[in-house]
PDB file of C-alpha atoms in Angstrom:
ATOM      1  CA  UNK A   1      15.767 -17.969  25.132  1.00 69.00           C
ATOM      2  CA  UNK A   2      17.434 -17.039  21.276  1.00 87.00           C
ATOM      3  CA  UNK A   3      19.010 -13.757  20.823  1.00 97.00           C
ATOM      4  CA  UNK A   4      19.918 -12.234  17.881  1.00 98.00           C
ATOM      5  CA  UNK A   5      23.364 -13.119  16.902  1.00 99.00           C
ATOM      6  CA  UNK A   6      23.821 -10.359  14.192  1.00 99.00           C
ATOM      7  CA  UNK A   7      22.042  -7.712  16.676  1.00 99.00           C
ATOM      8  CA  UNK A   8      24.505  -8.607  19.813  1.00 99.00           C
ATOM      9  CA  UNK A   9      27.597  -8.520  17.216  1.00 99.00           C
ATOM     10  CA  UNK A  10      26.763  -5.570  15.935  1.00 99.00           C
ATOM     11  CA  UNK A  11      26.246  -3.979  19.537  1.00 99.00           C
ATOM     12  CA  UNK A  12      29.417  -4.989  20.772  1.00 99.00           C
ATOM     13  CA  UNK A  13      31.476  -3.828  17.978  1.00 99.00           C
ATOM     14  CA  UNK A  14      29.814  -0.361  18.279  1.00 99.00           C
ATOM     15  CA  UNK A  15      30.753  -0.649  22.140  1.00 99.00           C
ATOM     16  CA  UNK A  16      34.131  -1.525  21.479  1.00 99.00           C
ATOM     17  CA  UNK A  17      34.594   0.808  19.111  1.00 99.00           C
ATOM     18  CA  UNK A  18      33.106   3.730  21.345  1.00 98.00           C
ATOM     19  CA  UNK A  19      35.822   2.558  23.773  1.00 98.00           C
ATOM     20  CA  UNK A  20      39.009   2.697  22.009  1.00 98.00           C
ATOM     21  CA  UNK A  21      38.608   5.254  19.253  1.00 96.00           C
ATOM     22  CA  UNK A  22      40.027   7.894  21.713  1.00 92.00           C
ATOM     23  CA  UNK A  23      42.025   5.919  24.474  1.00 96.00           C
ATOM     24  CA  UNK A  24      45.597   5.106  24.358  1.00 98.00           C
ATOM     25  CA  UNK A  25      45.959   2.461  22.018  1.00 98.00           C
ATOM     26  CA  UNK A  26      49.240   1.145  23.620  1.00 98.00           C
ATOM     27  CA  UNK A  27      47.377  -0.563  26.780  1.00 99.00           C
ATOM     28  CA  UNK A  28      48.352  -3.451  27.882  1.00 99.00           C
ATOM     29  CA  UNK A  29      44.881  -6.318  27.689  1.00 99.00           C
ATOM     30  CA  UNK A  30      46.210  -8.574  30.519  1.00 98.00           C
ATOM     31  CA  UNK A  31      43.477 -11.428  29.060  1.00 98.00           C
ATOM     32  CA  UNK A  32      45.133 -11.646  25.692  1.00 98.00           C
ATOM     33  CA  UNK A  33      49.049 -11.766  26.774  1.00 97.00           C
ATOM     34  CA  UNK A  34      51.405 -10.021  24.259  1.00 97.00           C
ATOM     35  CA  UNK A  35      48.340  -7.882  22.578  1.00 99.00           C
ATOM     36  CA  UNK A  36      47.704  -4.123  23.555  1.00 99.00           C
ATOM     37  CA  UNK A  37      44.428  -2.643  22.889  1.00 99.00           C
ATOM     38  CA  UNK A  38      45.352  -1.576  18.906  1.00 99.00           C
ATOM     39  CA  UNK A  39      46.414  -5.445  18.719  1.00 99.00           C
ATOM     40  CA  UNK A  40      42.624  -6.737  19.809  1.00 99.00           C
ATOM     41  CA  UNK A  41      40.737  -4.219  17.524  1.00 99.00           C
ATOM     42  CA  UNK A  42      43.376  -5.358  14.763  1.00 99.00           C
ATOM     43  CA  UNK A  43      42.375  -8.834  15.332  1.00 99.00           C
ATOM     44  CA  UNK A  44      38.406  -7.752  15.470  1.00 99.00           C
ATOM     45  CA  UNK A  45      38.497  -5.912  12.373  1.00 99.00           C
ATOM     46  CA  UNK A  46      41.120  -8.715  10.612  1.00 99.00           C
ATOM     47  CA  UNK A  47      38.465 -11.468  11.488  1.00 98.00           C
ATOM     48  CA  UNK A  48      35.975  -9.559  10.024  1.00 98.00           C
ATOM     49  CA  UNK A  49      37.768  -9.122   7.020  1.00 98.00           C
ATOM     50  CA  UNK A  50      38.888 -12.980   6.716  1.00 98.00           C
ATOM     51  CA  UNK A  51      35.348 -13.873   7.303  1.00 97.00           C
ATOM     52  CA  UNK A  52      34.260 -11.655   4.173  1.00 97.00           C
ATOM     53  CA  UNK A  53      36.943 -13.059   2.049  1.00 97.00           C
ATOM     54  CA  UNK A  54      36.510 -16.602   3.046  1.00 96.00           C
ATOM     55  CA  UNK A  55      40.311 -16.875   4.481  1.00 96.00           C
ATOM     56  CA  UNK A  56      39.205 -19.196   7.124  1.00 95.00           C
ATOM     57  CA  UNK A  57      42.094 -21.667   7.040  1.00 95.00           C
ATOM     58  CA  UNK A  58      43.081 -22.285  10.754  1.00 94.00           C
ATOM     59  CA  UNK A  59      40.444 -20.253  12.040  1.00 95.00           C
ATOM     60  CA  UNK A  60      40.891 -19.627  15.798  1.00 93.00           C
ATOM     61  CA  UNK A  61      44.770 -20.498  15.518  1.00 95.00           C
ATOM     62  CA  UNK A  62      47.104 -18.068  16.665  1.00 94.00           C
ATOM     63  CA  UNK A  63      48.682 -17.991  13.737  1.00 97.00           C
ATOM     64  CA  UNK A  64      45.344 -16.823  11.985  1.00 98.00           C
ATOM     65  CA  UNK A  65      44.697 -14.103  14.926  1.00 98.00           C
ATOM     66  CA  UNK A  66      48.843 -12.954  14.881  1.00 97.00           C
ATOM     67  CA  UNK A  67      48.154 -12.572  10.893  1.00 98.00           C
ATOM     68  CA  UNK A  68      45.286 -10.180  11.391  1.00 98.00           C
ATOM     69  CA  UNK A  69      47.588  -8.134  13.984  1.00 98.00           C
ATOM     70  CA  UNK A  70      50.353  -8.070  11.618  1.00 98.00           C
ATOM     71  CA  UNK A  71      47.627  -7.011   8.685  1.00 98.00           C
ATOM     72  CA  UNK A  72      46.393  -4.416  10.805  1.00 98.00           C
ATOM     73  CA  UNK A  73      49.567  -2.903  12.835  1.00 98.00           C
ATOM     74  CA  UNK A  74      49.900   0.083  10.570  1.00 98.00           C
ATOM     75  CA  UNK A  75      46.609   1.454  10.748  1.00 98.00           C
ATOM     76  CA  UNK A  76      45.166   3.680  13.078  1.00 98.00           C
ATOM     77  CA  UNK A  77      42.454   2.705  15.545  1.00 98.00           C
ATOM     78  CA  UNK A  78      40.242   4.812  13.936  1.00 98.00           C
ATOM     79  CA  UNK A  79      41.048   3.728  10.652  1.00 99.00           C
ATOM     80  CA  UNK A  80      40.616  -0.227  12.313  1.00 99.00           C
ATOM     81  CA  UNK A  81      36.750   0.382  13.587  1.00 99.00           C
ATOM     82  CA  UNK A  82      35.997   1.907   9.807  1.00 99.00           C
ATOM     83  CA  UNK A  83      37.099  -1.259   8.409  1.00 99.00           C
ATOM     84  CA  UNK A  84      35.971  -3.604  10.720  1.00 99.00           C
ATOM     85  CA  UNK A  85      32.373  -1.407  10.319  1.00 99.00           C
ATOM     86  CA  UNK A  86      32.444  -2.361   7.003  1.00 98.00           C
ATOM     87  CA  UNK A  87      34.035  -6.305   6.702  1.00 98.00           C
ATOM     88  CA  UNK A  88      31.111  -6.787   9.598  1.00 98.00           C
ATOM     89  CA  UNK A  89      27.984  -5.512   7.650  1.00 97.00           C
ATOM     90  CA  UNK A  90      27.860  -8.730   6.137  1.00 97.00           C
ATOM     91  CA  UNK A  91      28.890 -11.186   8.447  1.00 98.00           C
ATOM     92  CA  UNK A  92      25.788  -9.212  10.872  1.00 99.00           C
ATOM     93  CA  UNK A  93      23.454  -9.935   8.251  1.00 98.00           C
ATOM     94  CA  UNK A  94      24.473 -13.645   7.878  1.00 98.00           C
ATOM     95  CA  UNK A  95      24.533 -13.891  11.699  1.00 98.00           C
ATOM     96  CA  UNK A  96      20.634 -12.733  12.062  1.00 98.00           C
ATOM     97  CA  UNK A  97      19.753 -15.592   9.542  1.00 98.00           C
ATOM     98  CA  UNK A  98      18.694 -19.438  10.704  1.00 97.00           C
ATOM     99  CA  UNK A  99      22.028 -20.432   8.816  1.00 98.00           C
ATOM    100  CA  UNK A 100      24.299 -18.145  11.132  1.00 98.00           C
ATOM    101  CA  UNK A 101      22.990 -20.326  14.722  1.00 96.00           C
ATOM    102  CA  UNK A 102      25.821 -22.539  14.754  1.00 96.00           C
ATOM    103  CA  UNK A 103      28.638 -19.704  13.907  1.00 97.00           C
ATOM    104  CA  UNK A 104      27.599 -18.433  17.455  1.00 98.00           C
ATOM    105  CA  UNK A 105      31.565 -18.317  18.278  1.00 97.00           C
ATOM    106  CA  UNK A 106      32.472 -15.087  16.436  1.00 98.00           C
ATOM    107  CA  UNK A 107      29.843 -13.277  18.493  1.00 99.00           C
ATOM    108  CA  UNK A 108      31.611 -15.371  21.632  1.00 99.00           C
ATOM    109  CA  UNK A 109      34.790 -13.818  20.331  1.00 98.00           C
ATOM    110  CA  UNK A 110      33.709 -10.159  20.253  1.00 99.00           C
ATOM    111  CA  UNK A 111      31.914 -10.082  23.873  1.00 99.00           C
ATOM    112  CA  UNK A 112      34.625 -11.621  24.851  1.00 99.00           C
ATOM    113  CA  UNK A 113      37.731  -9.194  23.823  1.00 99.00           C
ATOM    114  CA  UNK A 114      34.661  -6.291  24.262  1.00 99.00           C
ATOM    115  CA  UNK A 115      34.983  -7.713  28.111  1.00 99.00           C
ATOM    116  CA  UNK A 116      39.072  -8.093  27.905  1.00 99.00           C
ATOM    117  CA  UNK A 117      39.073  -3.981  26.854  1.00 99.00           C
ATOM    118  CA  UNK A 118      36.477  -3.213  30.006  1.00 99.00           C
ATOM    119  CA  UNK A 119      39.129  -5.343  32.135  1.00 98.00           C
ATOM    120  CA  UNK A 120      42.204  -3.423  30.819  1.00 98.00           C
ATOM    121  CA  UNK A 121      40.861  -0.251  31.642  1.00 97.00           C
ATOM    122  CA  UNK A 122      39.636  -1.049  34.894  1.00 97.00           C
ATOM    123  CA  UNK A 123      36.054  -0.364  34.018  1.00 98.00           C
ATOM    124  CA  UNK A 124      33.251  -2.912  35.341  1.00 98.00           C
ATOM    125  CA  UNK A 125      32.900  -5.996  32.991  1.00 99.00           C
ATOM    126  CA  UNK A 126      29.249  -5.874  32.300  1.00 98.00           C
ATOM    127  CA  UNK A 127      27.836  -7.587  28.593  1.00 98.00           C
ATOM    128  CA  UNK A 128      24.326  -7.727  28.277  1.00 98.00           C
ATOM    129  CA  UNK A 129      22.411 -10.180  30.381  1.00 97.00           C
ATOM    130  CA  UNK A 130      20.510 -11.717  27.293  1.00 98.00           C
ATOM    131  CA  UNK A 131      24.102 -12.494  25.578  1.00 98.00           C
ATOM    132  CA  UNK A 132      25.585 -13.643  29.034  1.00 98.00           C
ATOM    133  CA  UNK A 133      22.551 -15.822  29.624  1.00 98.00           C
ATOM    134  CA  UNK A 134      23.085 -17.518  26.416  1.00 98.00           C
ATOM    135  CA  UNK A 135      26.766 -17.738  26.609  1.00 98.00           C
ATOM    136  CA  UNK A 136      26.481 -19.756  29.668  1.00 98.00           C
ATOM    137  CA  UNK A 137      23.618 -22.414  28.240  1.00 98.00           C
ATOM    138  CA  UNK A 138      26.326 -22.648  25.347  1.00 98.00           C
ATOM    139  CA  UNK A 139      29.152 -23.133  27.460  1.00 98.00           C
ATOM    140  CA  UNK A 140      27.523 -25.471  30.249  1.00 98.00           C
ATOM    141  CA  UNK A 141      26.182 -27.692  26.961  1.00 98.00           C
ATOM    142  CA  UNK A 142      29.409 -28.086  25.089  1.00 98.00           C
ATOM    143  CA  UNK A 143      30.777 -28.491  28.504  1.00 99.00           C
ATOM    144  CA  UNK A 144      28.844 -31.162  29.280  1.00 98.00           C
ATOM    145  CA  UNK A 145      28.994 -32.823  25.860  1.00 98.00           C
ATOM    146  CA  UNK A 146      32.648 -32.908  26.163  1.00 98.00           C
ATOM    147  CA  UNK A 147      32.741 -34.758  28.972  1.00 98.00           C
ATOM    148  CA  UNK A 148      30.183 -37.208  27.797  1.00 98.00           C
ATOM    149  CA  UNK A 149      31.997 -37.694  24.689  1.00 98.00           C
ATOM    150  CA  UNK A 150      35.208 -38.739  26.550  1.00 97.00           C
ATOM    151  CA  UNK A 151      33.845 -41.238  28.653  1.00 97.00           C
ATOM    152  CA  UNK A 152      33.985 -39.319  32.053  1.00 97.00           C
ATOM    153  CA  UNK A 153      31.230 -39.591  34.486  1.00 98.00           C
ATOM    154  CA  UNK A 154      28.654 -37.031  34.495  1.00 98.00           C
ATOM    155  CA  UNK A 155      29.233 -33.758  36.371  1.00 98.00           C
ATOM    156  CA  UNK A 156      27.442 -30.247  37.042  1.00 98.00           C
ATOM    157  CA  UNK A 157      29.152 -26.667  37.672  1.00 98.00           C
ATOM    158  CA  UNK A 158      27.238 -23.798  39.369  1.00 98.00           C
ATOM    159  CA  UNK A 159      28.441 -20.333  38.842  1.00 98.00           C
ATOM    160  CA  UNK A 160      27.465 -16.727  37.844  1.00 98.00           C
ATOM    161  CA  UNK A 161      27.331 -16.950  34.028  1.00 98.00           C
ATOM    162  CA  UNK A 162      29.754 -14.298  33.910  1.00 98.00           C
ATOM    163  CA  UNK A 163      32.213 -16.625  35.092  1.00 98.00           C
ATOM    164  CA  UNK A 164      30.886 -19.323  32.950  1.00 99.00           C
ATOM    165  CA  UNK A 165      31.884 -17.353  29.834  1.00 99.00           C
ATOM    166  CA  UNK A 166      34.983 -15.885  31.192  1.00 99.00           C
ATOM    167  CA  UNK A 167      36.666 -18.953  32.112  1.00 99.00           C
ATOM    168  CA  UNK A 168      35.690 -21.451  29.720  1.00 99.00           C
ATOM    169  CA  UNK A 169      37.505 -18.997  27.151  1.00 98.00           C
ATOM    170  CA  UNK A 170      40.227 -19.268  29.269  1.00 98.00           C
ATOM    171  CA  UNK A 171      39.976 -16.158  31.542  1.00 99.00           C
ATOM    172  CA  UNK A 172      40.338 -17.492  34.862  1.00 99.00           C
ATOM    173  CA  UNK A 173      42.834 -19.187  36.711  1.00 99.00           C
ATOM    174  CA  UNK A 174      42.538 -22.822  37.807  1.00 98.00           C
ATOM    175  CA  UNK A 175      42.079 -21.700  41.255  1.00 98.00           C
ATOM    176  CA  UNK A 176      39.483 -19.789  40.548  1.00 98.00           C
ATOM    177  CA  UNK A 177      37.467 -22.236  38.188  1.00 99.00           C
ATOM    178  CA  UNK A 178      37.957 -24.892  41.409  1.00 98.00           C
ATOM    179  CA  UNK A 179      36.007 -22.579  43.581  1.00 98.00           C
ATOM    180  CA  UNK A 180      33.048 -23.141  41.123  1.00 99.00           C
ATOM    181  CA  UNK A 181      30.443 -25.343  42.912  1.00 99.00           C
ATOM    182  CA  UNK A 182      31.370 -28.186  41.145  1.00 99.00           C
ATOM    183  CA  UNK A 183      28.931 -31.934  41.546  1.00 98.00           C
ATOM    184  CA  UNK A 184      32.384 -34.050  42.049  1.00 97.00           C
ATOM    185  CA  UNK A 185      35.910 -33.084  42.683  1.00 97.00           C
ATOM    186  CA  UNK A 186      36.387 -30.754  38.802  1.00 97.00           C
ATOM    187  CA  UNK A 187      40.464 -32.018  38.794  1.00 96.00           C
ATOM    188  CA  UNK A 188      39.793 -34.487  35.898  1.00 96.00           C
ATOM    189  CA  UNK A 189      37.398 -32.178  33.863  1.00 98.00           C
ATOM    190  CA  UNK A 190      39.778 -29.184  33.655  1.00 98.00           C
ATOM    191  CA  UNK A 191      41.229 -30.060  30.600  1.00 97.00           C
ATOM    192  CA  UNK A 192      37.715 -29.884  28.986  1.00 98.00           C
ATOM    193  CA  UNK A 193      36.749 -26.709  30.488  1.00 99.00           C
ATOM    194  CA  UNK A 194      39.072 -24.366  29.906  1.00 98.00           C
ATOM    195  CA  UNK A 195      38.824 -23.671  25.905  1.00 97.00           C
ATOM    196  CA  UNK A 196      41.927 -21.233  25.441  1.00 94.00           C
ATOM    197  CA  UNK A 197      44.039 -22.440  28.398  1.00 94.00           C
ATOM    198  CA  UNK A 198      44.360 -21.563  31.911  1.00 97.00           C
ATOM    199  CA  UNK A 199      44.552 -17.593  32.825  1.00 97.00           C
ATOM    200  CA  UNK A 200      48.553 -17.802  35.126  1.00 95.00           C
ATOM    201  CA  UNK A 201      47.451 -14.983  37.349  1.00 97.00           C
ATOM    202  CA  UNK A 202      43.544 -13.719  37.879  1.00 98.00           C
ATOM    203  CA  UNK A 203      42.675 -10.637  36.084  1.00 98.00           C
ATOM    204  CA  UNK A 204      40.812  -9.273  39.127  1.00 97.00           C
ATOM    205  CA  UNK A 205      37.735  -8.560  37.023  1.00 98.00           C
ATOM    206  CA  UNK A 206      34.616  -6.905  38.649  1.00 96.00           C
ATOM    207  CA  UNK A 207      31.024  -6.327  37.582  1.00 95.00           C
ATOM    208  CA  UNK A 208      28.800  -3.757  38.248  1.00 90.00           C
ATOM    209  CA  UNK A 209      26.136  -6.169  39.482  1.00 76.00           C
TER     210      UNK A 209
END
């Protein structure tokens, strides 16, 4: 099933900007260690911005993501969601096109910190079932490709797509992704799964479903 890349971007970033325009800004977002909840809209709207400008140079690096915090760190929340409103207006429009498939990962990014805010504040980590559906067909494929490409033998994971999504981008423990029904013992495919590293301690997420 295809969804609408632009059209789930552009939903999430109205969600997460619903969210934080009048919460305390200074919370703590366990899943991104060192950020607080102005921090994670900083980097939202600063990606935005970099993708409108073309500074892609180490996208995904921490020192591209800790540049868009730094960017961003005098500006008010408020001030954050009008600017990442209006970097995004393009990069929706380019995401809705048959040349924005394979830049799936920036709508991968937002879901995901939209998810790391829901966590944070102890609210139920529910995304939309299309998006989570094709998250997980994303992840399991790349997954899969991974392994294939590094000689491994072939193996299959089973769990909630949720958890799919949350852990590749590294927000689960080890211990939890081992409790995955895995095909073979998972020990030697770990490296490959988790995308963004291991979570240390389990965020004690929890869905309304």
């Amino acid at each position: 099933m295809e969804i609408d890349l632009g059209v789930v971007y552009r939903e999430s970033r109205l969600r997460v900007s619903e969210m934080v325009i009048s919460c305390d800004d200074t919370i703590a977002v366990p899943a991104t260690p060192g950020w607080d909840v102005h921090a994670v809209v900083a980097h939202l709207a600063g990606a935005a911005e970099d993708a409108r400008t073309g500074n892609l140079d180490g996208v995904t690096t921490d020192p591209w993501t800790a540049a868009q915090v730094v960017r961003g760190k005098d500006k008010s929340v408020s001030e954050l969601c009008a600017q990442w409103a209006q970097d995004s207006t393009p990069l929706e429009s380019f995401l809705s096109t048959p040349e924005g498939k394979p830049f799936s990962n920036a709508v991968f990014d937002v879901c995901s910190h939209e998810a790391d805010l829901l966590s944070a504040m102890g609210q139920p980590v529910d995304l939309p079932e299309d998006f989570v559906a094709f998250s997980r067909r994303a992840m399991t494929k790349s997954f899969y490709a991974q392994v294939a490409s590094a000689g491994l033998d072939p193996i299959e994971v089973s769990a909630l797509p949720l958890e799919i999504f949350r852990s590749r981008l590294g927000r689960r423990t080890e211990a939890e992704v081992m409790a995955y029904d895995w095909s073979a013992l998972a020990t030697d495919y770990l490296d490959f799964w988790f995308i963004f590293g291991r979570c240390e301690k389990s965020l004690g997420e929890f869905s309304s479903s």
